[in-house]
PDB file of C-alpha atoms and ligand atoms in Angstrom:
ATOM      1  CA  MET P   1     -15.830 -18.847   6.023  1.00 42.00           C
ATOM      2  CA  ARG P   2     -13.579 -16.479   7.911  1.00 47.00           C
ATOM      3  CA  LYS P   3     -15.208 -14.197  10.450  1.00 48.00           C
ATOM      4  CA  HIS P   4     -14.757 -10.576   9.493  1.00 48.00           C
ATOM      5  CA  THR P   5     -14.774  -9.064  12.946  1.00 59.00           C
ATOM      6  CA  ASP P   6     -11.797 -10.805  14.541  1.00 67.00           C
ATOM      7  CA  SER P   7     -10.369  -8.562  17.242  1.00 81.00           C
ATOM      8  CA  ASN P   8      -7.034  -8.715  15.455  1.00 93.00           C
ATOM      9  CA  ASP P   9      -8.531  -7.155  12.331  1.00 95.00           C
ATOM     10  CA  ILE P  10      -7.727  -3.503  11.712  1.00 96.00           C
ATOM     11  CA  ILE P  11     -10.114  -3.337   8.722  1.00 97.00           C
ATOM     12  CA  ALA P  12     -13.396  -5.132   8.169  1.00 97.00           C
ATOM     13  CA  PHE P  13     -15.837  -4.584   5.286  1.00 97.00           C
ATOM     14  CA  GLU P  14     -19.250  -6.245   5.573  1.00 97.00           C
ATOM     15  CA  ALA P  15     -21.405  -6.303   2.431  1.00 97.00           C
ATOM     16  CA  VAL P  16     -19.959  -3.042   1.155  1.00 97.00           C
ATOM     17  CA  SER P  17     -21.265  -1.617  -2.111  1.00 97.00           C
ATOM     18  CA  LYS P  18     -20.108   1.490  -3.908  1.00 96.00           C
ATOM     19  CA  ALA P  19     -21.787   2.944  -6.967  1.00 94.00           C
ATOM     20  CA  TYR P  20     -20.473   6.022  -8.749  1.00 90.00           C
ATOM     21  CA  GLY P  21     -23.327   8.058 -10.159  1.00 84.00           C
ATOM     22  CA  THR P  22     -25.592   5.915 -12.285  1.00 77.00           C
ATOM     23  CA  GLY P  23     -22.816   3.602 -13.479  1.00 75.00           C
ATOM     24  CA  ASP P  24     -22.280  -0.038 -12.508  1.00 80.00           C
ATOM     25  CA  ALA P  25     -21.181  -0.610  -8.948  1.00 91.00           C
ATOM     26  CA  ALA P  26     -17.419  -0.613  -8.287  1.00 95.00           C
ATOM     27  CA  LEU P  27     -18.042  -2.796  -5.213  1.00 97.00           C
ATOM     28  CA  LYS P  28     -21.027  -5.119  -4.830  1.00 96.00           C
ATOM     29  CA  ASP P  29     -21.657  -6.569  -1.377  1.00 96.00           C
ATOM     30  CA  ALA P  30     -17.914  -6.933  -0.864  1.00 97.00           C
ATOM     31  CA  SER P  31     -16.581  -8.284   2.415  1.00 97.00           C
ATOM     32  CA  LEU P  32     -12.941  -8.277   3.387  1.00 96.00           C
ATOM     33  CA  SER P  33     -10.702  -8.094   6.382  1.00 96.00           C
ATOM     34  CA  VAL P  34      -7.126  -7.045   7.035  1.00 97.00           C
ATOM     35  CA  GLU P  35      -5.192  -8.291  10.015  1.00 96.00           C
ATOM     36  CA  ARG P  36      -3.382  -5.804  12.230  1.00 96.00           C
ATOM     37  CA  GLY P  37       0.335  -5.770  11.434  1.00 96.00           C
ATOM     38  CA  SER P  38      -0.091  -7.685   8.181  1.00 96.00           C
ATOM     39  CA  PHE P  39       1.262  -6.794   4.757  1.00 97.00           C
ATOM     40  CA  THR P  40      -1.819  -7.266   2.594  1.00 98.00           C
ATOM     41  CA  CYS P  41      -1.826  -6.919  -1.182  1.00 98.00           C
ATOM     42  CA  ILE P  42      -4.987  -6.415  -3.222  1.00 98.00           C
ATOM     43  CA  ILE P  43      -4.666  -7.736  -6.762  1.00 97.00           C
ATOM     44  CA  GLY P  44      -7.121  -8.439  -9.558  1.00 96.00           C
ATOM     45  CA  PRO P  45      -8.123  -7.519 -13.097  1.00 94.00           C
ATOM     46  CA  SER P  46      -8.656  -3.864 -13.946  1.00 93.00           C
ATOM     47  CA  GLY P  47     -12.076  -2.511 -12.998  1.00 92.00           C
ATOM     48  CA  GLY P  48     -12.572  -5.068 -10.223  1.00 93.00           C
ATOM     49  CA  GLY P  49     -12.806  -2.482  -7.444  1.00 94.00           C
ATOM     50  CA  LYS P  50      -9.277  -2.481  -5.959  1.00 96.00           C
ATOM     51  CA  SER P  51      -8.753   1.286  -5.965  1.00 94.00           C
ATOM     52  CA  THR P  52     -12.279   1.892  -4.735  1.00 96.00           C
ATOM     53  CA  ALA P  53     -11.686  -0.438  -1.779  1.00 97.00           C
ATOM     54  CA  LEU P  54      -8.433   1.389  -0.988  1.00 96.00           C
ATOM     55  CA  LYS P  55     -10.099   4.806  -1.269  1.00 95.00           C
ATOM     56  CA  ILE P  56     -12.815   3.724   1.167  1.00 97.00           C
ATOM     57  CA  ILE P  57     -10.137   2.524   3.600  1.00 96.00           C
ATOM     58  CA  ALA P  58      -8.375   5.882   3.162  1.00 94.00           C
ATOM     59  CA  GLY P  59     -11.620   7.744   3.842  1.00 94.00           C
ATOM     60  CA  LEU P  60     -11.475   9.353   0.377  1.00 93.00           C
ATOM     61  CA  GLU P  61     -14.749   7.682  -0.670  1.00 95.00           C
ATOM     62  CA  GLU P  62     -17.855   6.713   1.294  1.00 95.00           C
ATOM     63  CA  PRO P  63     -19.572   3.376   0.630  1.00 96.00           C
ATOM     64  CA  THR P  64     -23.101   3.496  -0.810  1.00 95.00           C
ATOM     65  CA  SER P  65     -24.134   0.703   1.587  1.00 96.00           C
ATOM     66  CA  GLY P  66     -22.634  -1.809   4.010  1.00 97.00           C
ATOM     67  CA  THR P  67     -20.472  -1.372   7.093  1.00 97.00           C
ATOM     68  CA  VAL P  68     -16.799  -0.483   7.258  1.00 97.00           C
ATOM     69  CA  MET P  69     -14.556  -0.755  10.294  1.00 96.00           C
ATOM     70  CA  LYS P  70     -11.247   1.053   9.817  1.00 96.00           C
ATOM     71  CA  PRO P  71      -8.833   3.294  11.713  1.00 94.00           C
ATOM     72  CA  ASP P  72      -9.188   7.053  11.199  1.00 90.00           C
ATOM     73  CA  HIS P  73      -5.528   7.870  10.967  1.00 91.00           C
ATOM     74  CA  VAL P  74      -4.160   6.325   7.766  1.00 94.00           C
ATOM     75  CA  SER P  75      -1.626   7.527   5.201  1.00 94.00           C
ATOM     76  CA  MET P  76      -1.797   6.915   1.478  1.00 92.00           C
ATOM     77  CA  VAL P  77       1.055   6.782  -1.048  1.00 92.00           C
ATOM     78  CA  PHE P  78       0.060   7.329  -4.674  1.00 84.00           C
ATOM     79  CA  GLN P  79       1.706   5.948  -7.801  1.00 78.00           C
ATOM     80  CA  SER P  80       2.986   9.355  -8.869  1.00 73.00           C
ATOM     81  CA  GLY P  81       4.423  10.251  -5.467  1.00 72.00           C
ATOM     82  CA  ALA P  82       2.119  13.300  -5.544  1.00 85.00           C
ATOM     83  CA  LEU P  83       4.785  15.716  -4.287  1.00 93.00           C
ATOM     84  CA  MET P  84       4.501  19.502  -4.366  1.00 94.00           C
ATOM     85  CA  PRO P  85       6.903  20.431  -7.203  1.00 95.00           C
ATOM     86  CA  TRP P  86       7.923  23.769  -5.671  1.00 97.00           C
ATOM     87  CA  LEU P  87       8.910  22.283  -2.305  1.00 96.00           C
ATOM     88  CA  THR P  88      12.135  20.406  -1.481  1.00 97.00           C
ATOM     89  CA  ALA P  89      12.095  16.753  -0.426  1.00 96.00           C
ATOM     90  CA  GLY P  90      12.444  17.866   3.198  1.00 96.00           C
ATOM     91  CA  GLU P  91       9.647  20.420   2.918  1.00 96.00           C
ATOM     92  CA  ASN P  92       7.385  17.902   1.202  1.00 96.00           C
ATOM     93  CA  ALA P  93       7.934  15.336   3.949  1.00 96.00           C
ATOM     94  CA  ALA P  94       7.418  17.950   6.687  1.00 96.00           C
ATOM     95  CA  LEU P  95       4.243  19.417   5.170  1.00 95.00           C
ATOM     96  CA  PRO P  96       1.643  17.098   6.781  1.00 93.00           C
ATOM     97  CA  LEU P  97       3.332  17.476  10.163  1.00 95.00           C
ATOM     98  CA  GLU P  98       3.125  21.258   9.923  1.00 94.00           C
ATOM     99  CA  ALA P  99      -0.479  20.932   8.779  1.00 92.00           C
ATOM    100  CA  GLN P 100      -1.093  19.048  12.027  1.00 91.00           C
ATOM    101  CA  GLY P 101       0.277  22.028  13.952  1.00 94.00           C
ATOM    102  CA  MET P 102       3.841  20.874  14.621  1.00 94.00           C
ATOM    103  CA  ALA P 103       6.418  23.688  14.825  1.00 94.00           C
ATOM    104  CA  ALA P 104       8.397  24.055  11.588  1.00 94.00           C
ATOM    105  CA  ASP P 105      11.827  23.157  13.035  1.00 94.00           C
ATOM    106  CA  LYS P 106      10.484  20.066  14.803  1.00 95.00           C
ATOM    107  CA  ALA P 107       8.601  18.981  11.659  1.00 95.00           C
ATOM    108  CA  ALA P 108      11.784  19.405   9.600  1.00 94.00           C
ATOM    109  CA  ARG P 109      13.763  17.250  12.070  1.00 94.00           C
ATOM    110  CA  GLU P 110      11.109  14.537  12.075  1.00 94.00           C
ATOM    111  CA  ALA P 111      10.864  14.609   8.273  1.00 95.00           C
ATOM    112  CA  ARG P 112      14.659  14.325   7.987  1.00 94.00           C
ATOM    113  CA  LYS P 113      14.608  11.232  10.214  1.00 94.00           C
ATOM    114  CA  TRP P 114      12.157   9.474   7.883  1.00 94.00           C
ATOM    115  CA  LEU P 115      13.922  10.609   4.721  1.00 95.00           C
ATOM    116  CA  ARG P 116      17.121   9.067   6.107  1.00 94.00           C
ATOM    117  CA  MET P 117      15.287   5.880   6.932  1.00 91.00           C
ATOM    118  CA  LEU P 118      14.228   5.777   3.281  1.00 91.00           C
ATOM    119  CA  GLY P 119      17.859   6.149   2.158  1.00 92.00           C
ATOM    120  CA  LEU P 120      17.601   9.827   1.147  1.00 93.00           C
ATOM    121  CA  ARG P 121      20.306  11.316   3.384  1.00 93.00           C
ATOM    122  CA  GLY P 122      21.767  14.399   1.706  1.00 93.00           C
ATOM    123  CA  LEU P 123      18.833  14.842  -0.689  1.00 95.00           C
ATOM    124  CA  GLU P 124      16.608  16.791   1.711  1.00 95.00           C
ATOM    125  CA  GLY P 125      17.238  20.079  -0.142  1.00 96.00           C
ATOM    126  CA  LYS P 126      16.458  18.754  -3.632  1.00 96.00           C
ATOM    127  CA  LEU P 127      13.317  19.626  -5.561  1.00 97.00           C
ATOM    128  CA  PRO P 128      11.194  16.738  -6.915  1.00 95.00           C
ATOM    129  CA  ARG P 129      12.376  17.432 -10.490  1.00 95.00           C
ATOM    130  CA  GLU P 130      15.978  16.942  -9.319  1.00 96.00           C
ATOM    131  CA  LEU P 131      15.167  13.460  -7.965  1.00 95.00           C
ATOM    132  CA  SER P 132      14.766  10.138  -9.781  1.00 92.00           C
ATOM    133  CA  GLY P 133      11.359   8.428  -9.935  1.00 91.00           C
ATOM    134  CA  GLY P 134      12.417   6.009  -7.210  1.00 92.00           C
ATOM    135  CA  GLU P 135      13.670   8.829  -4.981  1.00 94.00           C
ATOM    136  CA  ARG P 136      10.426  10.756  -5.425  1.00 94.00           C
ATOM    137  CA  GLN P 137       8.480   7.672  -4.423  1.00 92.00           C
ATOM    138  CA  ARG P 138      10.734   7.311  -1.355  1.00 94.00           C
ATOM    139  CA  VAL P 139       9.909  10.917  -0.373  1.00 95.00           C
ATOM    140  CA  GLY P 140       6.212  10.038  -0.729  1.00 94.00           C
ATOM    141  CA  ILE P 141       6.634   7.052   1.583  1.00 95.00           C
ATOM    142  CA  ALA P 142       8.688   9.092   4.108  1.00 95.00           C
ATOM    143  CA  ARG P 143       5.990  11.781   4.118  1.00 95.00           C
ATOM    144  CA  ALA P 144       3.305   9.153   4.679  1.00 95.00           C
ATOM    145  CA  LEU P 145       5.185   7.573   7.588  1.00 94.00           C
ATOM    146  CA  ALA P 146       6.224  10.840   9.253  1.00 94.00           C
ATOM    147  CA  VAL P 147       2.719  11.412  10.622  1.00 93.00           C
ATOM    148  CA  ASN P 148       2.825   8.018  12.387  1.00 93.00           C
ATOM    149  CA  PRO P 149      -0.326   6.605  10.788  1.00 94.00           C
ATOM    150  CA  ALA P 150      -2.140   3.539  12.104  1.00 90.00           C
ATOM    151  CA  MET P 151      -1.745   2.054   8.657  1.00 96.00           C
ATOM    152  CA  LEU P 152       0.061   2.698   5.376  1.00 97.00           C
ATOM    153  CA  LEU P 153      -1.893   2.441   2.110  1.00 97.00           C
ATOM    154  CA  LEU P 154      -0.056   2.118  -1.189  1.00 95.00           C
ATOM    155  CA  ASP P 155      -1.811   2.431  -4.562  1.00 93.00           C
ATOM    156  CA  GLU P 156       0.393   0.717  -7.164  1.00 92.00           C
ATOM    157  CA  PRO P 157       3.377   2.632  -5.812  1.00 89.00           C
ATOM    158  CA  PHE P 158       6.036   0.917  -7.933  1.00 89.00           C
ATOM    159  CA  ALA P 159       4.149   0.590 -11.225  1.00 86.00           C
ATOM    160  CA  ALA P 160       6.019   3.389 -13.012  1.00 81.00           C
ATOM    161  CA  LEU P 161       9.545   2.432 -11.895  1.00 87.00           C
ATOM    162  CA  ASP P 162      12.279   0.427 -13.621  1.00 89.00           C
ATOM    163  CA  PRO P 163      12.937  -3.158 -12.408  1.00 89.00           C
ATOM    164  CA  LYS P 164      16.124  -2.397 -10.446  1.00 91.00           C
ATOM    165  CA  THR P 165      14.525   0.556  -8.625  1.00 90.00           C
ATOM    166  CA  THR P 166      11.450  -1.563  -7.948  1.00 91.00           C
ATOM    167  CA  ASP P 167      13.622  -4.353  -6.505  1.00 90.00           C
ATOM    168  CA  ASP P 168      15.396  -1.917  -4.170  1.00 91.00           C
ATOM    169  CA  LEU P 169      12.115  -0.418  -3.022  1.00 91.00           C
ATOM    170  CA  HIS P 170      10.605  -3.864  -2.480  1.00 92.00           C
ATOM    171  CA  ARG P 171      13.441  -4.722  -0.106  1.00 92.00           C
ATOM    172  CA  ASP P 172      13.129  -1.409   1.704  1.00 91.00           C
ATOM    173  CA  ILE P 173       9.351  -1.499   2.118  1.00 94.00           C
ATOM    174  CA  VAL P 174       9.600  -4.969   3.691  1.00 94.00           C
ATOM    175  CA  ASP P 175      12.338  -3.654   6.036  1.00 92.00           C
ATOM    176  CA  ILE P 176      10.133  -0.688   6.968  1.00 93.00           C
ATOM    177  CA  TRP P 177       7.161  -2.974   7.544  1.00 95.00           C
ATOM    178  CA  LYS P 178       9.268  -5.125   9.881  1.00 94.00           C
ATOM    179  CA  GLU P 179      10.877  -2.182  11.701  1.00 93.00           C
ATOM    180  CA  THR P 180       7.700  -0.179  12.258  1.00 93.00           C
ATOM    181  CA  GLY P 181       5.250  -3.077  12.707  1.00 94.00           C
ATOM    182  CA  LYS P 182       2.713  -1.032  10.721  1.00 95.00           C
ATOM    183  CA  THR P 183      -0.123  -2.626   8.799  1.00 97.00           C
ATOM    184  CA  ILE P 184       0.427  -2.147   5.070  1.00 98.00           C
ATOM    185  CA  VAL P 185      -2.289  -2.475   2.447  1.00 98.00           C
ATOM    186  CA  MET P 186      -1.072  -2.215  -1.122  1.00 97.00           C
ATOM    187  CA  VAL P 187      -2.872  -2.395  -4.455  1.00 96.00           C
ATOM    188  CA  SER P 188      -0.687  -4.062  -7.060  1.00 95.00           C
ATOM    189  CA  HIS P 189      -1.113  -5.055 -10.693  1.00 91.00           C
ATOM    190  CA  SER P 190       1.627  -7.662 -10.357  1.00 93.00           C
ATOM    191  CA  ILE P 191       1.063 -11.145  -8.965  1.00 95.00           C
ATOM    192  CA  GLU P 192       4.854 -11.591  -8.580  1.00 93.00           C
ATOM    193  CA  GLU P 193       5.116  -8.373  -6.588  1.00 94.00           C
ATOM    194  CA  ALA P 194       2.251  -9.393  -4.312  1.00 95.00           C
ATOM    195  CA  VAL P 195       3.790 -12.816  -3.630  1.00 95.00           C
ATOM    196  CA  ALA P 196       7.245 -11.273  -3.107  1.00 94.00           C
ATOM    197  CA  LEU P 197       6.020  -8.816  -0.474  1.00 95.00           C
ATOM    198  CA  SER P 198       2.848  -9.734   1.314  1.00 95.00           C
ATOM    199  CA  THR P 199       1.608 -12.000   4.071  1.00 95.00           C
ATOM    200  CA  ARG P 200      -1.879 -12.142   2.576  1.00 96.00           C
ATOM    201  CA  ILE P 201      -3.246 -11.535  -0.921  1.00 97.00           C
ATOM    202  CA  LEU P 202      -6.843 -10.558  -1.635  1.00 98.00           C
ATOM    203  CA  LEU P 203      -7.915 -11.327  -5.198  1.00 98.00           C
ATOM    204  CA  MET P 204     -10.668  -8.898  -6.236  1.00 97.00           C
ATOM    205  CA  LYS P 205     -12.797  -9.824  -9.218  1.00 95.00           C
ATOM    206  CA  ASP P 206     -16.229  -8.677 -10.300  1.00 93.00           C
ATOM    207  CA  HIS P 207     -16.411  -6.157  -7.453  1.00 95.00           C
ATOM    208  CA  VAL P 208     -15.871  -8.588  -4.556  1.00 96.00           C
ATOM    209  CA  VAL P 209     -12.945 -10.340  -2.903  1.00 97.00           C
ATOM    210  CA  ARG P 210     -13.048 -13.634  -4.766  1.00 96.00           C
ATOM    211  CA  LYS P 211     -10.150 -15.421  -3.011  1.00 96.00           C
ATOM    212  CA  THR P 212      -7.711 -14.957  -0.141  1.00 97.00           C
ATOM    213  CA  PHE P 213      -4.200 -16.421  -0.208  1.00 97.00           C
ATOM    214  CA  ASP P 214      -1.937 -16.605   2.829  1.00 95.00           C
ATOM    215  CA  ILE P 215       1.717 -16.389   1.850  1.00 94.00           C
ATOM    216  CA  ASP P 216       4.100 -18.112   4.180  1.00 90.00           C
ATOM    217  CA  LEU P 217       7.517 -17.611   2.593  1.00 88.00           C
ATOM    218  CA  PRO P 218      10.594 -16.211   4.354  1.00 83.00           C
ATOM    219  CA  HIS P 219      11.820 -12.633   3.709  1.00 79.00           C
ATOM    220  CA  PRO P 220      14.132 -11.593   2.134  1.00 71.00           C
ATOM    221  CA  HIS P 221      14.998 -13.358  -1.143  1.00 73.00           C
ATOM    222  CA  ARG P 222      11.528 -14.830  -1.381  1.00 79.00           C
ATOM    223  CA  ALA P 223      11.656 -14.798  -5.152  1.00 77.00           C
ATOM    224  CA  HIS P 224      14.495 -17.361  -5.027  1.00 79.00           C
ATOM    225  CA  ALA P 225      12.419 -19.873  -3.065  1.00 79.00           C
ATOM    226  CA  VAL P 226      11.147 -22.868  -5.022  1.00 83.00           C
ATOM    227  CA  ALA P 227       7.722 -22.320  -3.515  1.00 88.00           C
ATOM    228  CA  PHE P 228       7.627 -18.767  -4.961  1.00 91.00           C
ATOM    229  CA  SER P 229       6.954 -19.830  -8.546  1.00 91.00           C
ATOM    230  CA  ARG P 230       4.459 -22.415  -7.371  1.00 92.00           C
ATOM    231  CA  GLU P 231       2.548 -19.764  -5.412  1.00 93.00           C
ATOM    232  CA  VAL P 232       2.616 -17.322  -8.360  1.00 94.00           C
ATOM    233  CA  ALA P 233       1.370 -20.019 -10.760  1.00 94.00           C
ATOM    234  CA  HIS P 234      -1.429 -20.987  -8.378  1.00 94.00           C
ATOM    235  CA  ILE P 235      -2.641 -17.395  -7.983  1.00 95.00           C
ATOM    236  CA  ARG P 236      -2.260 -16.706 -11.711  1.00 95.00           C
ATOM    237  CA  LYS P 237      -4.650 -19.569 -12.433  1.00 95.00           C
ATOM    238  CA  GLU P 238      -7.288 -18.076 -10.126  1.00 93.00           C
ATOM    239  CA  PHE P 239      -6.624 -14.572 -11.516  1.00 94.00           C
ATOM    240  CA  PHE P 240      -7.435 -15.597 -15.092  1.00 92.00           C
ATOM    241  CA  LYS P 241     -10.176 -18.108 -14.260  1.00 87.00           C
TER     242      LYS P 241
HETATM  243  P1  LIG O 301      -9.559  -1.281 -10.124  1.00 97.59           P
HETATM  244  O1  LIG O 301      -8.754  -0.465  -9.179  1.00 97.59           O
HETATM  245  O2  LIG O 301      -9.653  -2.726  -9.745  1.00 97.59           O
HETATM  246  O3  LIG O 301      -9.130  -1.120 -11.568  1.00 97.59           O
HETATM  247  P2  LIG O 301     -11.659   0.637  -9.599  1.00 97.59           P
HETATM  248  O4  LIG O 301     -12.017   0.582  -8.177  1.00 97.59           O
HETATM  249  O5  LIG O 301     -10.774   1.751 -10.064  1.00 97.59           O
HETATM  250  O6  LIG O 301     -11.069  -0.785 -10.063  1.00 97.59           O
HETATM  251  O7  LIG O 301     -12.964   0.721 -10.493  1.00 97.59           O
HETATM  252  C1  LIG O 301     -14.038  -0.178 -10.415  1.00 97.59           C
HETATM  253  C2  LIG O 301     -15.150   0.341 -11.310  1.00 97.59           C
HETATM  254  O8  LIG O 301     -15.647   1.577 -10.824  1.00 97.59           O
HETATM  255  C3  LIG O 301     -14.701   0.587 -12.732  1.00 97.59           C
HETATM  256  O9  LIG O 301     -15.726   0.158 -13.590  1.00 97.59           O
HETATM  257  C4  LIG O 301     -14.525   2.080 -12.805  1.00 97.59           C
HETATM  258  O10 LIG O 301     -14.774   2.568 -14.102  1.00 97.59           O
HETATM  259  C5  LIG O 301     -15.538   2.586 -11.812  1.00 97.59           C
HETATM  260  N1  LIG O 301     -15.079   3.832 -11.156  1.00 97.59           N
HETATM  261  C6  LIG O 301     -14.000   3.943 -10.358  1.00 97.59           C
HETATM  262  N2  LIG O 301     -13.854   5.202  -9.916  1.00 97.59           N
HETATM  263  C7  LIG O 301     -14.864   5.921 -10.463  1.00 97.59           C
HETATM  264  C8  LIG O 301     -15.283   7.293 -10.418  1.00 97.59           C
HETATM  265  N3  LIG O 301     -14.632   8.190  -9.670  1.00 97.59           N
HETATM  266  N4  LIG O 301     -16.390   7.636 -11.124  1.00 97.59           N
HETATM  267  C9  LIG O 301     -17.095   6.743 -11.856  1.00 97.59           C
HETATM  268  N5  LIG O 301     -16.751   5.433 -11.937  1.00 97.59           N
HETATM  269  C10 LIG O 301     -15.659   5.028 -11.280  1.00 97.59           C
END
C-alpha cells in the first residue's frame, strides 16, 4: 500500500467522505495522492465521485469527514470554458489578475503572454462568441495559468470538442505541462485520453480510488506506441469489472 503523505505529494486525501444533503455519499473513506509535477488523470464510471474529488481539491466543496492536504492556490478549467460573454479573450484572461489587484495594463500584458502561449496570438480582441469551441477552451486555460497557480485542475475540458481540436489541445496541454512543470489533475471520461496524456491514472469507482496505474510511455505520439493499446485494454478491463 502506498503511503499517502510522501513529501513529494502535493495532494493527499485520507479517508475522505463527502455526503450531499441526505443523499448517498459521493466519496466514502476515499484516499488518494497526487505527486508534485505529475500529470494525473481521474477516470471512472459516472457517479463515482470524480468531480467531487476535484471540487474538494479546488476548495469549492468541503469534505464531510477525513483529512485533505492540498495547496491553497489552484486554478480550475471547466468543460464549458466558463468565459464572460461580454468580455474579449484578453479581458477574460486578465480578469483574475485584476481581481488580485494587479494594475490593468500589467494584467493585460501578462494575459496576452499566456494567450500567445496557447496559440491565440491576434485573437485577444475577440469576444467568446467569435471564437471556436477549442479557442474558447484555450482562453480558459490561459486564464487559469495567468495567475501562476500551484496546480492546474481540468474538469473534462475536451469533452465537448471535435476530435481534431481535441488532438491539438492534447499536444498543447502536454507541452504546457512540460514547459511550466505544473502539477495537472484532470477528470476525463475517456480511457484513451487519460493514457495519451497522463503519468498516473486514478480509477474511481463506488466513491473510492479503486486502482492506480502508472503510465510510462514517451510523449509525444504516445498513441502510436504498441504499448498504448495494451495499456488502454488493461485499464478498460478494470473500468468495467
Ligand atoms: P462523477 O464525477 O464521477 O460522475 P460526482 O462526484 O459528480 O461523480 O457525483 C458522485 C455522486 O454524488 C453522484 O451520485 C451525484 O449524484 C452526487 N452529487 C454530486 N454533486 C452533488 C450535489 N451538488 N448535490 C447532490 N448530490 C451530488
